[in-house]
mmCIF file of C-alpha atoms in Angstrom:
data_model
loop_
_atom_site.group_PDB
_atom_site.id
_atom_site.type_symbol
_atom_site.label_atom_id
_atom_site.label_comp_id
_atom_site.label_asym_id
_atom_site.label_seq_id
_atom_site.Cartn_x
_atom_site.Cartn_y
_atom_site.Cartn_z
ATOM 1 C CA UNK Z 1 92.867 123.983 90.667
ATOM 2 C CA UNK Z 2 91.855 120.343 89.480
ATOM 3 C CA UNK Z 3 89.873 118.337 92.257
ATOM 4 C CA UNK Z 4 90.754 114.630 91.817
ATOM 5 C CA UNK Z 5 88.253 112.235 92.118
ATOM 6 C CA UNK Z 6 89.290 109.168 94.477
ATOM 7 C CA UNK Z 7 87.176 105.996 93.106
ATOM 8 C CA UNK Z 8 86.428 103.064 95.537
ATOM 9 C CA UNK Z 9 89.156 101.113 94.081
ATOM 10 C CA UNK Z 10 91.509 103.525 95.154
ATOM 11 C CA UNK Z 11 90.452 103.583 98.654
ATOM 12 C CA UNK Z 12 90.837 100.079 98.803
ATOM 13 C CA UNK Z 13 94.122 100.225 97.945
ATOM 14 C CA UNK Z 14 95.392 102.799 99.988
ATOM 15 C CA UNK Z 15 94.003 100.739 102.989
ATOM 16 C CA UNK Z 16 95.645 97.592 102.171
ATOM 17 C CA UNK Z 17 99.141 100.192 101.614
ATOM 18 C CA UNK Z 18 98.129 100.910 105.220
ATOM 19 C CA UNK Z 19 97.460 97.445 106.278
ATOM 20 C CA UNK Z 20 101.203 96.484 104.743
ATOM 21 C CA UNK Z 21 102.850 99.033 106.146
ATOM 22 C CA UNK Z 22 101.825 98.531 109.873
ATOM 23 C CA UNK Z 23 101.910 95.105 109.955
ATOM 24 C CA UNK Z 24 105.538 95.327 108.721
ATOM 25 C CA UNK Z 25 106.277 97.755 111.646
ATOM 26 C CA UNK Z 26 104.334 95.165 113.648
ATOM 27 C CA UNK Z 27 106.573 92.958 112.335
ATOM 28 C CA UNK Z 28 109.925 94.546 113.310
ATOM 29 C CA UNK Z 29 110.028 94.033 117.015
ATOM 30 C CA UNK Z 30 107.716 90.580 116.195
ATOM 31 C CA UNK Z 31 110.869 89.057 114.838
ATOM 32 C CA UNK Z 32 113.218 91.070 116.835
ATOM 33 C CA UNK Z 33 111.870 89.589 120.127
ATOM 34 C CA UNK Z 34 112.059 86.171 117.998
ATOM 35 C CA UNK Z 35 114.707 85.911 115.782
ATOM 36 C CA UNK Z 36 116.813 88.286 117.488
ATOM 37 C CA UNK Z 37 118.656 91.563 115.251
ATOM 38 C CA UNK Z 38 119.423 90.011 111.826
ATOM 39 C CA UNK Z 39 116.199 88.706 110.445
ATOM 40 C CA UNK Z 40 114.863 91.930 111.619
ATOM 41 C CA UNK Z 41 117.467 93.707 109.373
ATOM 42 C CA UNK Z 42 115.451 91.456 106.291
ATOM 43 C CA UNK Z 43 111.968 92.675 107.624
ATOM 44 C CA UNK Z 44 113.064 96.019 107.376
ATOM 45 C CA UNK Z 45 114.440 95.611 103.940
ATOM 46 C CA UNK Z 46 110.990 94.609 102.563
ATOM 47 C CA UNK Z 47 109.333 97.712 103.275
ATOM 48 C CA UNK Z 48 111.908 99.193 100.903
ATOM 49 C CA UNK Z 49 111.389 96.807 98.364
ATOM 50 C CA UNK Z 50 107.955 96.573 98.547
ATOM 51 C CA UNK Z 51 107.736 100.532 98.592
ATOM 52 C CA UNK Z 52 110.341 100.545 95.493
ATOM 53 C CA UNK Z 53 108.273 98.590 93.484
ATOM 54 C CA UNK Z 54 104.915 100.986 94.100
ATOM 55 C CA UNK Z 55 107.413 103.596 93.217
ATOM 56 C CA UNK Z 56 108.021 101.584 90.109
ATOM 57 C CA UNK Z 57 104.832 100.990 89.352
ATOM 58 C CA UNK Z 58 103.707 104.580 89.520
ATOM 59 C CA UNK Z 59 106.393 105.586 87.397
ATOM 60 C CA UNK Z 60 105.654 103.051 84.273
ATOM 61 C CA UNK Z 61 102.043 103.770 84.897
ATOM 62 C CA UNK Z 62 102.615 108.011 84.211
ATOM 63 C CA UNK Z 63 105.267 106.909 81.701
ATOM 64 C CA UNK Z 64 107.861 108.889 84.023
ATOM 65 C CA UNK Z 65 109.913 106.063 85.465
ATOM 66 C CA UNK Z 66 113.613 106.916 85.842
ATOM 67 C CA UNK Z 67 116.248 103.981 86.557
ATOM 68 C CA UNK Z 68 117.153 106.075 89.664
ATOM 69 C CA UNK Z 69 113.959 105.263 90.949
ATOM 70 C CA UNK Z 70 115.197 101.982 91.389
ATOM 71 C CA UNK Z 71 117.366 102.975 94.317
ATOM 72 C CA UNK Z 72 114.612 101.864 97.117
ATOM 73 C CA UNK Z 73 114.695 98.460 95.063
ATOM 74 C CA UNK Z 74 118.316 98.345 95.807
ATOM 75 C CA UNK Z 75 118.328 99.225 99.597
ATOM 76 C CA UNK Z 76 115.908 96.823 100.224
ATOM 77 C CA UNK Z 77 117.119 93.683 98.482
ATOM 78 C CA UNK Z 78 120.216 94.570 100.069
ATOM 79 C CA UNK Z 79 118.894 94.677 103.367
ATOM 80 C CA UNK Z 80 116.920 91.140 102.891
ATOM 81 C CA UNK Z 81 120.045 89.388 101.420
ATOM 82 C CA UNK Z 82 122.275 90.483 103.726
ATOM 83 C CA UNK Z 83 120.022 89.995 107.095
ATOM 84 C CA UNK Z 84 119.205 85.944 105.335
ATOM 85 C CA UNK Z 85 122.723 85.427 105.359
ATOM 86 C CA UNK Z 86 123.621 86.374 108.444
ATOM 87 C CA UNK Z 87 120.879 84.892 110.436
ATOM 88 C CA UNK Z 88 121.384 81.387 108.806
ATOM 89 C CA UNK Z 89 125.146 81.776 107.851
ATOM 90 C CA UNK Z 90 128.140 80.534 109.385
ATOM 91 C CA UNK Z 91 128.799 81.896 112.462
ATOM 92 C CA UNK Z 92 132.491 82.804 111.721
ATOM 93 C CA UNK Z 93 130.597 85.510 109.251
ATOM 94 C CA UNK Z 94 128.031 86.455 112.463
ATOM 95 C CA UNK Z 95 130.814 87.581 114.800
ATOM 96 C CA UNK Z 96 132.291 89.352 112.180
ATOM 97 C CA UNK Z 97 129.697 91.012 109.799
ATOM 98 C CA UNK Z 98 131.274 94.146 108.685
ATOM 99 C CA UNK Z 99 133.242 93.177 105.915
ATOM 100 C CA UNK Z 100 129.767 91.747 104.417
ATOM 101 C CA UNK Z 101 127.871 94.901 105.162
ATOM 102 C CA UNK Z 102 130.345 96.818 103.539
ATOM 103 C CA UNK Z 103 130.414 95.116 100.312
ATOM 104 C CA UNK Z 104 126.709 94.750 100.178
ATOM 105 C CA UNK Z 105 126.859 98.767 100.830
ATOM 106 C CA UNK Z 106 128.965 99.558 98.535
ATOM 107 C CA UNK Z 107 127.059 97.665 95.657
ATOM 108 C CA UNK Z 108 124.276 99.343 96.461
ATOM 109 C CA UNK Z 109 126.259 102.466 95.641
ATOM 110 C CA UNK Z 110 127.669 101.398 92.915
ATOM 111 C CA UNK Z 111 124.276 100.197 91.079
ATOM 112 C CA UNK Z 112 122.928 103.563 91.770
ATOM 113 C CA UNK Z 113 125.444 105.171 90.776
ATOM 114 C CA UNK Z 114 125.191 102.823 86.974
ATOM 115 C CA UNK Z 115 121.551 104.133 87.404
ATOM 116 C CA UNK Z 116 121.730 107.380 87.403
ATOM 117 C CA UNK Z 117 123.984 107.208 84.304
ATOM 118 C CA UNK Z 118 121.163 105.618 82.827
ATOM 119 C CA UNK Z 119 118.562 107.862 83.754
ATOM 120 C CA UNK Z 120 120.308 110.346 81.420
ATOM 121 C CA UNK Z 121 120.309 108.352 78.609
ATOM 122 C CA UNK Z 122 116.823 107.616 79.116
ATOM 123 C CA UNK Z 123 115.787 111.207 79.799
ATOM 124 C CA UNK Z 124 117.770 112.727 76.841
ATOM 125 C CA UNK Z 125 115.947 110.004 74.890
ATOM 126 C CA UNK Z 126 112.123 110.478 76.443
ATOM 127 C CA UNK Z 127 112.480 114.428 75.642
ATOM 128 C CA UNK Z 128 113.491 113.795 71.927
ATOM 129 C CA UNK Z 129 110.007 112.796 71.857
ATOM 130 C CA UNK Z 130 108.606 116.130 73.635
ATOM 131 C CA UNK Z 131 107.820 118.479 70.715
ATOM 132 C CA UNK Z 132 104.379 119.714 70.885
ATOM 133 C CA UNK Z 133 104.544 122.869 72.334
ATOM 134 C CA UNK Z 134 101.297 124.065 74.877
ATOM 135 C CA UNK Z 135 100.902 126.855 77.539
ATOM 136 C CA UNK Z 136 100.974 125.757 80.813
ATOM 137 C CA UNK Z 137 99.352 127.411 83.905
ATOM 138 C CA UNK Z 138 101.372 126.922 86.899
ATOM 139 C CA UNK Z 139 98.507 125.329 89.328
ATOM 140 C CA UNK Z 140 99.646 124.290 92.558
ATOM 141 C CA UNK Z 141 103.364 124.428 94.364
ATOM 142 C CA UNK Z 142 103.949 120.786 95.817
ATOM 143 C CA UNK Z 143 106.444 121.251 99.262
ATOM 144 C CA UNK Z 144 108.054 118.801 101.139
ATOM 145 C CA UNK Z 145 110.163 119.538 104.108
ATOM 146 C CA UNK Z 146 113.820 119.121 104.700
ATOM 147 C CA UNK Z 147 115.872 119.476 107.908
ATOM 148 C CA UNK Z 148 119.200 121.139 108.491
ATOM 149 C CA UNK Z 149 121.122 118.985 110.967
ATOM 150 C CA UNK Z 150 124.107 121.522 111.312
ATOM 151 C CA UNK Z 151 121.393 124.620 111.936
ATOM 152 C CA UNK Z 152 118.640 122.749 113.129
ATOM 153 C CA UNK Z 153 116.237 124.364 110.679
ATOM 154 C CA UNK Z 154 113.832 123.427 108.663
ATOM 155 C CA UNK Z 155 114.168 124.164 104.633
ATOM 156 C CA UNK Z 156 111.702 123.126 102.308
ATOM 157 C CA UNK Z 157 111.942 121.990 98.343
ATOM 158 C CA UNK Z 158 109.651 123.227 96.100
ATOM 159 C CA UNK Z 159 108.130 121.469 93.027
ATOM 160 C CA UNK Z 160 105.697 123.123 90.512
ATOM 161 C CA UNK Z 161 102.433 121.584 89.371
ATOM 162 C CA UNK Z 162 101.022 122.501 85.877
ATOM 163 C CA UNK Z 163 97.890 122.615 83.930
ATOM 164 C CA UNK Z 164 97.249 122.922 80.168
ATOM 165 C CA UNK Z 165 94.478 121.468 78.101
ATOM 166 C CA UNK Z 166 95.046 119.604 75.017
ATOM 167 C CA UNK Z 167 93.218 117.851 72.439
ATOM 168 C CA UNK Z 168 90.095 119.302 74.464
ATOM 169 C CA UNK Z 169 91.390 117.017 77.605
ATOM 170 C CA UNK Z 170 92.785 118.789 80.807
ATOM 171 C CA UNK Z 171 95.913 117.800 82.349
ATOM 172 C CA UNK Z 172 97.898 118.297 85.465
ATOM 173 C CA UNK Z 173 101.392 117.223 85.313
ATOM 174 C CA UNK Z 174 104.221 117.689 87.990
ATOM 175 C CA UNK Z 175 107.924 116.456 87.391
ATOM 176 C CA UNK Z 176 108.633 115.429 90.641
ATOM 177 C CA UNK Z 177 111.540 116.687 90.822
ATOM 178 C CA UNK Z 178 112.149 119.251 94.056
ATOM 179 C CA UNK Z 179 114.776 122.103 94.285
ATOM 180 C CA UNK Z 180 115.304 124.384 96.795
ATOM 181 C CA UNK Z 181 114.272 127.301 95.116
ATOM 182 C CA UNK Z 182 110.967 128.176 93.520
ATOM 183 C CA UNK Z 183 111.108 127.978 89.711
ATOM 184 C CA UNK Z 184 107.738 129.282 89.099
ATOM 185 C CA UNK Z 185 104.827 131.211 89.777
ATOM 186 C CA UNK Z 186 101.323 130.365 90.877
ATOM 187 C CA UNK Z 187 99.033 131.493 87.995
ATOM 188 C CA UNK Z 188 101.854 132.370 85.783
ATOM 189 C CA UNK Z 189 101.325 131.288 82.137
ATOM 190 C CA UNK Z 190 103.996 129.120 80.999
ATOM 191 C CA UNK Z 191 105.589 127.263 78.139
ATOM 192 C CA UNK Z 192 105.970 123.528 78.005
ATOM 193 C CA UNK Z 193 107.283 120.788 75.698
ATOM 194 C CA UNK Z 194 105.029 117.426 75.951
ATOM 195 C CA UNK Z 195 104.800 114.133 74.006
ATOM 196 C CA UNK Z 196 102.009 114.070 71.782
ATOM 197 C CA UNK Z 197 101.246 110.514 72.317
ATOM 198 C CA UNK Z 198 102.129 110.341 76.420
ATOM 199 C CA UNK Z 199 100.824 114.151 76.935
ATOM 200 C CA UNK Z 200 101.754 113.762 81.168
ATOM 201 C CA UNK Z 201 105.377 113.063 79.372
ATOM 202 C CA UNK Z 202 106.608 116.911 78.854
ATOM 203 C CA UNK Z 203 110.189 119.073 79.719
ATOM 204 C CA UNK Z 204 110.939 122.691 80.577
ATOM 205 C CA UNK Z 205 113.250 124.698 78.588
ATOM 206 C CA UNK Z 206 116.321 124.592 80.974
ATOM 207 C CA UNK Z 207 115.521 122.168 83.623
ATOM 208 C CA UNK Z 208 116.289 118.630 81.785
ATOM 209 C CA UNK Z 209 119.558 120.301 80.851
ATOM 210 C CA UNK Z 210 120.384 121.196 85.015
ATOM 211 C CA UNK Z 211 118.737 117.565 85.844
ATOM 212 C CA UNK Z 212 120.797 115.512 83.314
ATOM 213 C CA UNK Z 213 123.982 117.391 84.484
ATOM 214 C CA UNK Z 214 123.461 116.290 88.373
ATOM 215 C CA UNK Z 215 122.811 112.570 87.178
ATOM 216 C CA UNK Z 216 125.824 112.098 84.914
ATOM 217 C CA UNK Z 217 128.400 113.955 88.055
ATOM 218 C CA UNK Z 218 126.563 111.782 90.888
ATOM 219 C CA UNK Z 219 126.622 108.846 88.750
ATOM 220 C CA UNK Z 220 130.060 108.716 88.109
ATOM 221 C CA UNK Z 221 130.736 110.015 91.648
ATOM 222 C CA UNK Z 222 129.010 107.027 93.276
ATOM 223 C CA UNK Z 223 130.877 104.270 90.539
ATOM 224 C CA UNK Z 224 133.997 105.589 91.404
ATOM 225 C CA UNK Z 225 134.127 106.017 94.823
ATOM 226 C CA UNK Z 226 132.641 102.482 95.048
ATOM 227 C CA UNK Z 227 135.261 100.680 92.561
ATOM 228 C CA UNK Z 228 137.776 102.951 94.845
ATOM 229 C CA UNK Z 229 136.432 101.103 98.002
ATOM 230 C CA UNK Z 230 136.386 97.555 96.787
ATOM 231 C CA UNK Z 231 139.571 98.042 95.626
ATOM 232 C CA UNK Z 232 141.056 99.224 99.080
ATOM 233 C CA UNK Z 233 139.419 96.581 100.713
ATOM 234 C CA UNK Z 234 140.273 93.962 98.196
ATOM 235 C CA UNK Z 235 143.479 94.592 98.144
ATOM 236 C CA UNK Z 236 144.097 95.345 102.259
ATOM 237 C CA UNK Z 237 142.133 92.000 102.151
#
């Protein structure tokens, strides 16, 4: 398995990550003793945002960025907009701040949904340019863990890590993407597509087609069911 090498740099960085991150949940009750709930609602917000945009980062940097990524972006402009307004709006909008919520909610839904749609464009485009064929070794299995509320369980999602060598350089590349199942086998010799000129770029026979299939239905899922909503409340309005 590849050892990576952590460089000063990057252990400055992850302690100024650290340093963000609690000082924003020092923050939190900071402003909620202060300011009181709404404000807070903003503080919260930026640790999305902020966290989005390392997402993004990360994503241009290993040429993988998907427009869905941008979903963190979303929920936390969402939540500083809407907890600005109502801690220095009218008060009219204070007593009642539902209505707001849900609008700003269901934008949020409905962007994501108009990124995901995206995402498949931009996939089916990225893998056009994946044709250099290269065996794989299938290095490492990354696992995160996932609860079941209605069983009180806990499932895991599985995501293979591979390494191949070309042009006499060695590379590990995972897709990030997690399933449920196990789609491949430590040490097991495999086949993968990659982009000549972006060689961490690269596709599995089979998997781009499931992936692009669960963006396009969520997609339109989440732009319907928002235009649906807006419409109900527009119109009930």
């Amino acid at each position: 398995m590849i050892e990576h090498e952590y460089t000063a740099l990057d252990y400055v960085k992850g302690g100024l990550i650290l340093l963000w991150f609690f000082g924003s949940i020092a923050a939190l009750f900071i402003v909620l003793i202060k300011f009181g709930p709404w404000l807070t609602i903003s503080v919260f917000g930026q640790i999305f945002f902020v966290g989005g945009l390392m997402v993004l980062y990360s994503g241009i940097k290993n040429h993988n960025f998907m427009p869905s990524f941008l979903i963190f972006i979303y929920i936390g402009l969402a939540a500083i907009i809407s907890g600005l307004v109502l801690q220095f709006g009218s008060e009219s909008l204070k007593e009642a701040p539902g209505e707001f919520l849900a609008y700003i909610g269901l934008s949020v839904f409905f962007f994501f949904g108009v990124s995901l749609i995206i995402s498949y464009f931009v996939r089916t485009s990225r893998e056009k340019n994946c044709t250099e064929l290269v065996r794989a070794y299938c290095v490492d299995i990354k696992k995160r863990r996932r609860n079941d509320e209605h069983h009180y369980k806990q499932h895991y999602l599985y995501c293979p890590v591979f390494s191949f060598s070309y042009k006499n350089k060695l590379y590990e590349v995972c897709s990030n993407l997690y399933t449920a199942y196990i789609n491949a086998e430590l040490g097991k010799e495999y086949d993968l597509y990659i982009n000549p000129d972006y060689p961490h770029c690269f596709k599995e026979e089979g998997e781009s087609g499931r992936q692009a299939g669960v963006e396009i239905v969520l997609g339109i899922f989440f732009m319907c069911i928002s235009i649906l909503a807006f419409c109900l409340m527009f119109f009930r309005g």
